[in-house]
Coordinates of C-alpha atoms in Angstrom, one line a residue:
X1 CA 52.9 72.9 -17.7
X2 CA 51.3 71.4 -20.8
X3 CA 54.5 71.7 -22.8
X4 CA 56.4 70.0 -19.9
X5 CA 54.0 67.1 -19.7
X6 CA 54.1 66.5 -23.5
X7 CA 58.0 66.4 -23.2
X8 CA 57.8 63.8 -20.5
X9 CA 55.3 61.6 -22.5
X10 CA 57.5 61.9 -25.6
X11 CA 60.6 60.6 -23.8
X12 CA 58.6 57.9 -22.1
X13 CA 57.3 56.5 -25.4
X14 CA 60.7 56.9 -26.9
X15 CA 62.2 54.8 -24.1
X16 CA 59.6 52.1 -24.5
X17 CA 60.2 51.9 -28.2
X18 CA 64.0 51.6 -27.6
X19 CA 63.4 48.7 -25.1
X20 CA 61.1 47.0 -27.6
X21 CA 63.6 47.2 -30.4
X22 CA 66.7 46.2 -28.4
X23 CA 65.3 44.0 -25.6
X24 CA 67.5 41.0 -26.6
X25 CA 70.6 43.0 -26.6
X26 CA 69.8 44.5 -23.1
X27 CA 68.9 41.1 -21.7
X28 CA 72.1 39.4 -22.8
X29 CA 74.2 42.4 -21.6
X30 CA 72.6 42.1 -18.2
X31 CA 73.2 38.3 -18.1
X32 CA 76.9 38.7 -19.1
X33 CA 77.3 41.3 -16.4
X34 CA 75.9 39.0 -13.7
X35 CA 78.0 36.0 -14.8
X36 CA 81.1 38.2 -14.9
X37 CA 80.5 39.5 -11.4
X38 CA 79.9 36.0 -10.0
X39 CA 83.0 34.7 -11.7
X40 CA 85.2 37.4 -10.3
X41 CA 84.0 36.6 -6.8
X42 CA 84.4 32.9 -7.3
X43 CA 87.8 32.7 -8.9
X44 CA 89.4 35.7 -7.2
X45 CA 91.4 33.4 -4.9
X46 CA 92.8 31.6 -7.9
X47 CA 93.7 34.8 -9.6
X48 CA 95.5 35.9 -6.4
X49 CA 97.2 32.6 -6.3
X50 CA 98.5 33.1 -9.8
X51 CA 99.7 36.6 -9.1
X52 CA 101.7 35.5 -6.0
X53 CA 103.0 32.3 -7.5
X54 CA 106.3 33.8 -8.6
X55 CA 106.7 35.4 -5.2
X56 CA 107.5 33.6 -2.0
X57 CA 104.9 35.0 0.5
X58 CA 105.4 33.2 3.9
X59 CA 102.9 33.4 6.8
X60 CA 104.2 33.2 10.4
X61 CA 102.5 33.4 13.8
X62 CA 104.1 35.9 16.1
X63 CA 104.1 39.5 17.4
X64 CA 107.3 41.5 17.1
X65 CA 108.0 45.0 18.4
X66 CA 108.9 47.4 15.6
X67 CA 111.7 48.9 17.7
X68 CA 113.3 45.4 18.1
X69 CA 113.8 44.2 14.6
X70 CA 116.7 42.0 15.7
X71 CA 114.2 39.9 17.8
X72 CA 112.7 38.5 14.6
X73 CA 113.1 34.7 14.0
X74 CA 116.8 33.8 13.3
X75 CA 115.7 32.2 10.0
X76 CA 114.7 35.7 8.8
X77 CA 117.7 37.5 10.2
X78 CA 120.1 34.9 8.7
X79 CA 118.8 35.9 5.2
X80 CA 119.5 39.6 5.9
X81 CA 122.8 39.4 7.6
X82 CA 125.9 37.5 8.8
X83 CA 127.3 36.9 12.2
X84 CA 130.8 37.2 13.7
X85 CA 131.1 33.4 14.1
X86 CA 129.3 30.3 13.0
X87 CA 129.1 26.7 14.2
X88 CA 129.2 23.6 12.0
X89 CA 127.4 20.4 12.6
X90 CA 130.3 19.0 14.7
X91 CA 130.1 21.9 17.1
X92 CA 133.3 23.6 15.9
X93 CA 133.3 27.4 15.9
X94 CA 134.3 29.0 12.6
X95 CA 135.1 32.6 11.7
X96 CA 132.6 34.5 9.6
X97 CA 132.6 38.3 9.9
X98 CA 135.4 37.9 12.4
X99 CA 138.7 36.7 11.0
X100 CA 140.5 35.7 14.2
X101 CA 140.2 35.9 18.0
X102 CA 142.3 35.6 21.0
X103 CA 141.6 35.2 24.7
X104 CA 143.5 35.9 27.9
X105 CA 144.9 33.1 30.1
X106 CA 142.0 33.4 32.5
X107 CA 139.5 33.3 29.6
X108 CA 137.8 36.5 30.7
X109 CA 139.0 38.8 27.9
X110 CA 138.4 38.1 24.2
X111 CA 139.7 40.2 21.3
X112 CA 138.2 39.8 17.9
X113 CA 139.5 41.0 14.5
X114 CA 136.8 42.0 12.0
X115 CA 137.0 41.2 8.3
X116 CA 137.8 44.2 6.1
X117 CA 136.2 45.3 2.9
X118 CA 132.8 43.9 3.8
X119 CA 129.7 46.0 2.9
X120 CA 126.5 46.6 4.8
X121 CA 123.4 46.0 2.7
X122 CA 123.1 49.7 2.2
X123 CA 126.4 49.8 0.4
X124 CA 128.4 51.4 3.2
X125 CA 131.6 49.8 4.7
X126 CA 131.1 47.5 7.7
X127 CA 133.3 48.2 10.7
X128 CA 133.5 47.3 14.4
X129 CA 131.4 50.3 15.2
X130 CA 128.4 48.5 13.6
X131 CA 128.6 45.6 16.1
X132 CA 126.4 45.7 19.1
X133 CA 125.6 43.0 21.7
X134 CA 123.5 43.3 24.9
X135 CA 125.0 40.7 27.2
X136 CA 124.2 41.5 30.8
X137 CA 127.5 40.4 32.2
X138 CA 129.8 41.3 29.3
X139 CA 131.4 44.7 28.5
X140 CA 132.1 45.3 24.8
X141 CA 134.7 47.9 23.7
X142 CA 135.6 49.0 20.1
X143 CA 139.4 49.3 20.0
X144 CA 139.6 50.5 16.4
X145 CA 137.6 50.1 13.2
X146 CA 138.4 46.4 13.0
X147 CA 139.0 45.3 16.5
X148 CA 136.6 44.5 19.4
X149 CA 137.3 43.5 22.9
X150 CA 134.9 41.7 25.2
X151 CA 135.4 41.7 28.9
X152 CA 133.6 38.9 30.8
X153 CA 132.9 38.8 34.6
X154 CA 133.5 35.1 34.7
X155 CA 135.7 32.7 32.6
X156 CA 133.9 31.2 29.6
X157 CA 135.8 29.1 27.1
X158 CA 132.8 28.7 24.8
X159 CA 132.2 32.5 24.6
X160 CA 132.6 32.6 20.7
X161 CA 129.5 30.4 20.5
X162 CA 127.4 33.4 21.7
X163 CA 128.5 35.5 18.7
X164 CA 126.6 33.5 16.1
X165 CA 123.5 35.8 16.0
X166 CA 123.2 37.8 12.7
X167 CA 124.3 41.4 13.2
X168 CA 121.5 44.0 12.5
X169 CA 122.4 47.7 12.3
X170 CA 119.5 49.8 13.4
X171 CA 116.9 50.0 12.1
X172 CA 117.2 46.9 9.9
X173 CA 120.4 46.9 7.9
X174 CA 122.3 43.7 7.5
X175 CA 125.9 42.8 6.7
X176 CA 126.8 40.8 3.6
X177 CA 123.3 39.4 3.5
X178 CA 121.7 37.4 0.7
X179 CA 118.7 39.8 1.0
X180 CA 118.1 43.4 2.0
X181 CA 115.0 44.7 3.7
X182 CA 113.0 46.5 1.1
X183 CA 110.0 47.4 3.3
X184 CA 108.6 46.9 6.8
X185 CA 104.9 47.4 7.4
X186 CA 104.1 48.4 11.0
X187 CA 100.8 48.9 12.8
X188 CA 100.5 50.1 16.4
X189 CA 104.3 49.6 16.8
X190 CA 104.0 45.9 15.8
X191 CA 105.6 44.5 12.7
X192 CA 103.0 43.3 10.3
X193 CA 105.0 42.5 7.2
X194 CA 108.6 42.3 6.1
X195 CA 109.6 42.4 2.4
X196 CA 113.0 41.2 1.4
X197 CA 114.6 41.9 -1.9
X198 CA 117.5 39.7 -3.1
X199 CA 121.1 40.9 -3.5
X200 CA 121.7 38.3 -6.2
X201 CA 119.8 37.9 -9.5
X202 CA 119.3 34.1 -9.1
X203 CA 117.3 34.5 -5.9
X204 CA 113.6 35.3 -5.6
X205 CA 112.1 38.0 -3.3
X206 CA 110.5 36.9 -0.1
X207 CA 107.7 38.5 1.9
X208 CA 106.9 37.5 5.5
X209 CA 103.4 38.3 6.9
X210 CA 102.8 37.9 10.6
X211 CA 99.5 36.8 12.1
X212 CA 98.3 36.8 15.7
X213 CA 97.0 33.2 15.5
X214 CA 97.4 30.1 13.5
X215 CA 93.8 30.2 12.6
X216 CA 94.1 33.6 11.0
X217 CA 97.2 32.5 9.1
X218 CA 95.4 29.4 7.7
X219 CA 92.5 31.6 6.6
X220 CA 95.0 33.9 4.7
X221 CA 96.4 30.8 3.0
X222 CA 93.0 29.7 1.9
X223 CA 92.4 33.1 0.4
X224 CA 95.7 33.0 -1.4
X225 CA 97.2 35.9 0.6
X226 CA 100.2 33.7 1.4
X227 CA 101.7 30.7 -0.4
X228 CA 103.6 29.1 2.4
X229 CA 103.1 28.6 6.1
X230 CA 104.4 26.4 9.0
X231 CA 101.6 24.9 11.1
X232 CA 101.6 22.7 14.2
X233 CA 98.0 21.4 13.9
X234 CA 98.3 17.9 12.4
X235 CA 94.6 17.6 11.6
X236 CA 94.7 20.8 9.6
X237 CA 97.9 19.8 7.9
X238 CA 96.4 16.6 6.8
X239 CA 93.4 18.5 5.4
X240 CA 95.7 20.3 3.0
X241 CA 97.0 17.0 1.6
X242 CA 93.8 16.8 -0.4
X243 CA 94.4 20.1 -2.1
X244 CA 95.7 19.6 -5.6
X245 CA 97.6 22.9 -5.6
X246 CA 99.3 22.4 -2.2
X247 CA 102.0 20.1 -0.8
X248 CA 102.6 19.3 2.9
X249 CA 106.1 18.6 4.3
X250 CA 106.5 17.0 7.7
X251 CA 109.5 17.7 9.9
X252 CA 110.6 17.6 13.5
X253 CA 111.1 20.8 15.5
X254 CA 114.3 20.0 17.5
X255 CA 114.3 23.5 18.9
X256 CA 111.6 22.9 21.5
X257 CA 110.9 19.9 23.8
X258 CA 107.6 19.3 25.5
X259 CA 108.5 18.4 29.1
X260 CA 106.7 17.8 32.4
X261 CA 108.8 19.6 35.0
X262 CA 109.0 18.3 38.5
X263 CA 108.9 20.7 41.5
X264 CA 111.6 19.1 43.7
X265 CA 110.6 21.6 46.5
X266 CA 107.9 19.1 47.2
X267 CA 109.6 16.4 49.3
X268 CA 107.6 13.6 47.8
X269 CA 108.4 14.6 44.2
X270 CA 112.0 14.9 45.2
X271 CA 112.0 11.1 45.9
X272 CA 113.4 9.2 42.9
X273 CA 110.9 6.4 43.2
X274 CA 108.1 8.9 43.0
X275 CA 109.4 10.3 39.7
X276 CA 110.0 6.8 38.4
X277 CA 106.3 6.1 39.1
X278 CA 105.2 9.2 37.2
X279 CA 107.4 8.2 34.2
X280 CA 105.8 4.7 34.3
X281 CA 102.2 5.9 34.5
X282 CA 102.3 7.7 31.1
X283 CA 101.0 6.2 27.9
X284 CA 103.7 7.4 25.5
X285 CA 102.0 5.9 22.4
X286 CA 99.4 8.7 22.7
X287 CA 102.1 11.2 21.6
X288 CA 103.6 9.1 18.7
X289 CA 101.6 10.9 16.1
X290 CA 102.3 14.4 17.3
X291 CA 106.0 14.3 18.0
X292 CA 109.2 12.3 18.2
X293 CA 109.6 10.6 21.6
X294 CA 112.8 11.3 23.4
X295 CA 115.0 10.1 26.4
X296 CA 117.2 13.2 26.7
X297 CA 117.1 17.0 26.8
X298 CA 119.5 17.0 23.9
X299 CA 118.1 16.3 20.4
X300 CA 119.4 13.3 18.4
X301 CA 120.7 15.9 15.9
X302 CA 123.2 17.2 18.4
X303 CA 126.8 16.1 18.2
X304 CA 126.8 15.5 21.9
X305 CA 123.7 13.3 22.0
X306 CA 123.8 10.2 24.2
X307 CA 122.1 7.4 22.2
X308 CA 122.5 4.8 25.0
X309 CA 120.1 6.1 27.6
X310 CA 117.4 3.9 29.0
X311 CA 114.1 4.1 27.0
X312 CA 111.0 5.1 28.9
X313 CA 108.4 2.3 29.3
X314 CA 104.8 2.3 30.5
X315 CA 104.2 0.2 33.6
X316 CA 100.9 1.3 35.2
X317 CA 100.9 -1.5 37.8
X318 CA 104.3 -0.4 39.1
X319 CA 103.1 3.2 39.2
X320 CA 99.9 2.2 41.1
X321 CA 101.9 0.3 43.7
X322 CA 104.4 3.1 44.2
X323 CA 101.8 5.8 44.5
X324 CA 99.8 3.7 46.9
X325 CA 102.9 3.1 49.1
X326 CA 104.2 6.7 49.0
X327 CA 101.0 8.9 49.1
X328 CA 99.4 9.4 52.4
X329 CA 95.9 10.8 53.0
X330 CA 97.3 14.2 53.8
X331 CA 99.2 14.3 50.5
X332 CA 96.1 13.5 48.3
X333 CA 95.1 17.1 47.6
X334 CA 98.5 18.6 47.1
X335 CA 99.4 17.9 43.5
X336 CA 98.9 20.9 41.2
X337 CA 99.4 20.3 37.4
X338 CA 100.2 23.7 35.9
X339 CA 100.2 24.3 32.1
X340 CA 99.1 26.8 29.4
X341 CA 95.8 26.7 27.7
X342 CA 97.3 25.8 24.3
X343 CA 98.6 22.6 25.8
X344 CA 95.3 21.5 27.2
X345 CA 94.8 18.4 25.1
X346 CA 98.2 17.0 26.1
X347 CA 97.7 18.1 29.7
X348 CA 94.4 16.2 29.8
X349 CA 96.0 13.1 28.4
X350 CA 98.9 13.1 30.9
X351 CA 96.7 14.0 33.9
X352 CA 94.3 11.3 33.0
X353 CA 97.1 8.7 33.0
X354 CA 98.4 10.0 36.4
X355 CA 94.9 9.8 37.9
X356 CA 94.4 6.3 36.5
X357 CA 97.5 5.2 38.3
X358 CA 96.3 6.7 41.6
X359 CA 97.9 10.1 41.6
X360 CA 95.4 12.9 42.2
X361 CA 96.2 15.9 40.1
X362 CA 94.3 19.1 39.3
X363 CA 95.0 20.9 36.1
X364 CA 95.4 24.7 36.4
X365 CA 96.4 27.3 33.8
X366 CA 99.2 29.8 33.9
X367 CA 99.7 33.0 31.9
X368 CA 103.1 34.0 30.4
X369 CA 103.3 36.8 32.9
X370 CA 102.6 34.8 36.1
X371 CA 103.7 31.4 37.4
X372 CA 101.6 30.2 40.3
X373 CA 102.7 27.4 42.7
X374 CA 102.8 24.0 41.1
X375 CA 103.9 20.4 41.6
X376 CA 104.1 19.6 37.9
X377 CA 104.4 22.0 35.0
X378 CA 103.8 21.0 31.4
X379 CA 105.6 23.4 29.0
X380 CA 108.0 23.5 26.1
X381 CA 111.7 23.8 26.8
X382 CA 113.6 25.9 24.2
X383 CA 116.5 23.8 23.0
X384 CA 119.7 25.8 21.9
X385 CA 121.8 24.4 19.0
X386 CA 124.7 24.0 21.4
X387 CA 124.5 21.3 24.1
X388 CA 125.3 23.8 26.8
X389 CA 122.2 23.7 29.1
X390 CA 123.9 25.5 32.0
X391 CA 121.1 28.0 32.3
X392 CA 118.5 25.3 32.8
X393 CA 120.0 22.7 35.1
X394 CA 122.9 24.3 37.1
X395 CA 121.7 24.9 40.6
X396 CA 122.9 28.6 40.6
X397 CA 120.5 29.5 37.8
X398 CA 116.9 30.9 38.2
X399 CA 115.2 28.1 36.3
X400 CA 116.8 25.3 38.4
X401 CA 115.7 27.3 41.5
X402 CA 112.2 27.6 40.1
X403 CA 111.8 23.8 40.0
X404 CA 114.1 23.2 43.1
X405 CA 116.6 21.1 41.1
X406 CA 120.0 20.5 42.5
X407 CA 122.5 17.8 41.5
X408 CA 126.2 18.5 42.3
X409 CA 127.4 16.1 39.6
X410 CA 125.3 17.8 37.0
X411 CA 126.6 21.1 38.2
X412 CA 130.2 19.9 37.7
X413 CA 129.6 18.4 34.3
X414 CA 127.9 21.5 33.0
X415 CA 130.9 23.6 34.3
X416 CA 133.3 21.3 32.6
X417 CA 131.3 21.4 29.3
X418 CA 131.7 25.2 29.1
X419 CA 135.2 25.4 30.5
X420 CA 136.9 24.0 27.4
X421 CA 136.5 24.6 23.6
X422 CA 137.8 21.1 22.8
X423 CA 135.0 19.2 21.3
X424 CA 136.1 15.8 22.6
X425 CA 136.2 17.0 26.2
X426 CA 132.9 18.8 25.8
X427 CA 131.2 15.8 24.3
X428 CA 132.5 13.5 27.1
X429 CA 131.1 15.9 29.7
X430 CA 127.7 16.2 28.0
X431 CA 127.4 12.5 27.4
X432 CA 127.9 11.9 31.1
X433 CA 125.6 14.8 32.0
X434 CA 122.7 13.3 30.1
X435 CA 123.2 10.0 31.9
X436 CA 123.2 11.7 35.3
X437 CA 120.1 13.8 34.4
X438 CA 118.4 10.6 33.2
X439 CA 119.1 9.0 36.7
X440 CA 118.0 12.1 38.6
X441 CA 115.5 13.9 36.2
X442 CA 114.4 17.5 36.7
X443 CA 111.6 16.8 34.2
X444 CA 109.9 14.1 32.2
X445 CA 111.1 14.8 28.7
X446 CA 108.3 13.8 26.3
X447 CA 108.7 14.7 22.6
X448 CA 109.9 17.1 20.0
X449 CA 106.8 18.2 18.1
X450 CA 106.2 17.5 14.5
X451 CA 105.7 20.6 12.4
X452 CA 104.2 20.9 8.9
X453 CA 105.1 23.3 6.1
X454 CA 102.1 23.8 3.7
X455 CA 103.3 25.2 0.4
X456 CA 101.4 26.1 -2.8
X457 CA 102.7 24.2 -5.8

């Protein structure tokens, strides 16, 4: 025991002597360690930013099933693959992977010839057997390696327009794409990340990371996990303008149109004067900073846009007089204003205008799985690139039935617009259709929202 104690004392005094002789070295070593640790924590986002600067890492909001890769945004799919046909800015259908096509006299049978000597992104030869479409009322048949026949249940002169979606061969192989899919990260059967590698040396790789909410995506940008993101929040976009390492690009999203849909099943709302009063009650200047105001369900970028429609004007006195004349005591509690929670601010603004003009409305919220009864419904209308809006306004379609809209002239013009492939005839029909819809509106078309791309310099 005595020997053990002496050994402990020996090493103890030896340690103290070492500290006394090297105390300055030990102190400065500790100080440098602390500074280094703090610096790493502080500048790590900037280090990450530098590391991803040469890569394009784009954040997107959305949830996509891993088994349905072809449901990803078209912007991504177009980088991976090509389509059978394409459409130019004048609405003319052009061949792409298809070389030619013919149709029967009744326009119910279409035969497409496929381009030869084209490779899939995995290096294999592309043939008609790689083509797959899931139209509910169209039968597709492969006649040989380079010929496909489509059999329609009804005539449709504009059918080639519906073949412009990029072709994806399961699981995620493209055809003659600018990029190939290098990696797909999946969690719980939901796509988390898609990494694209270029098929040309002069193109940089792209990574897409998906987030469940815009807030989480913005946090990822702040932490330099992504270097580009589209956002809809104007206030947040403006905040990034003060960042020296970021730029903000403003654009208009012409693919969706905020609309206040009328339920024409309500006899009062079906009256044209009543809808005119609703239109007159709204303060449109409240939306000028969040979107481009409109007068039509077709965007001004469309080749069939009617630029001569009457512009909407606010006239609260007219609205008050009309509502006072038309609304009886028994009607006063019957106006349900349905919307979704994410549109609450806009719903509050519109409902406040309507109440101010004497129209009693109660705002209620819907989910994407249920649609309760409503008199007005505020929601975005998805706008296709082609002016054909048959599925929205034709009285035989489910959406028109949902809002009780029926206009025989609109029906006829929509039928004419899709019964010919001649652009001049289609344009004439759609110009007239927009005028008719403006005179008998199924909805109050409000604005195309501004969107903002925040990008690291």
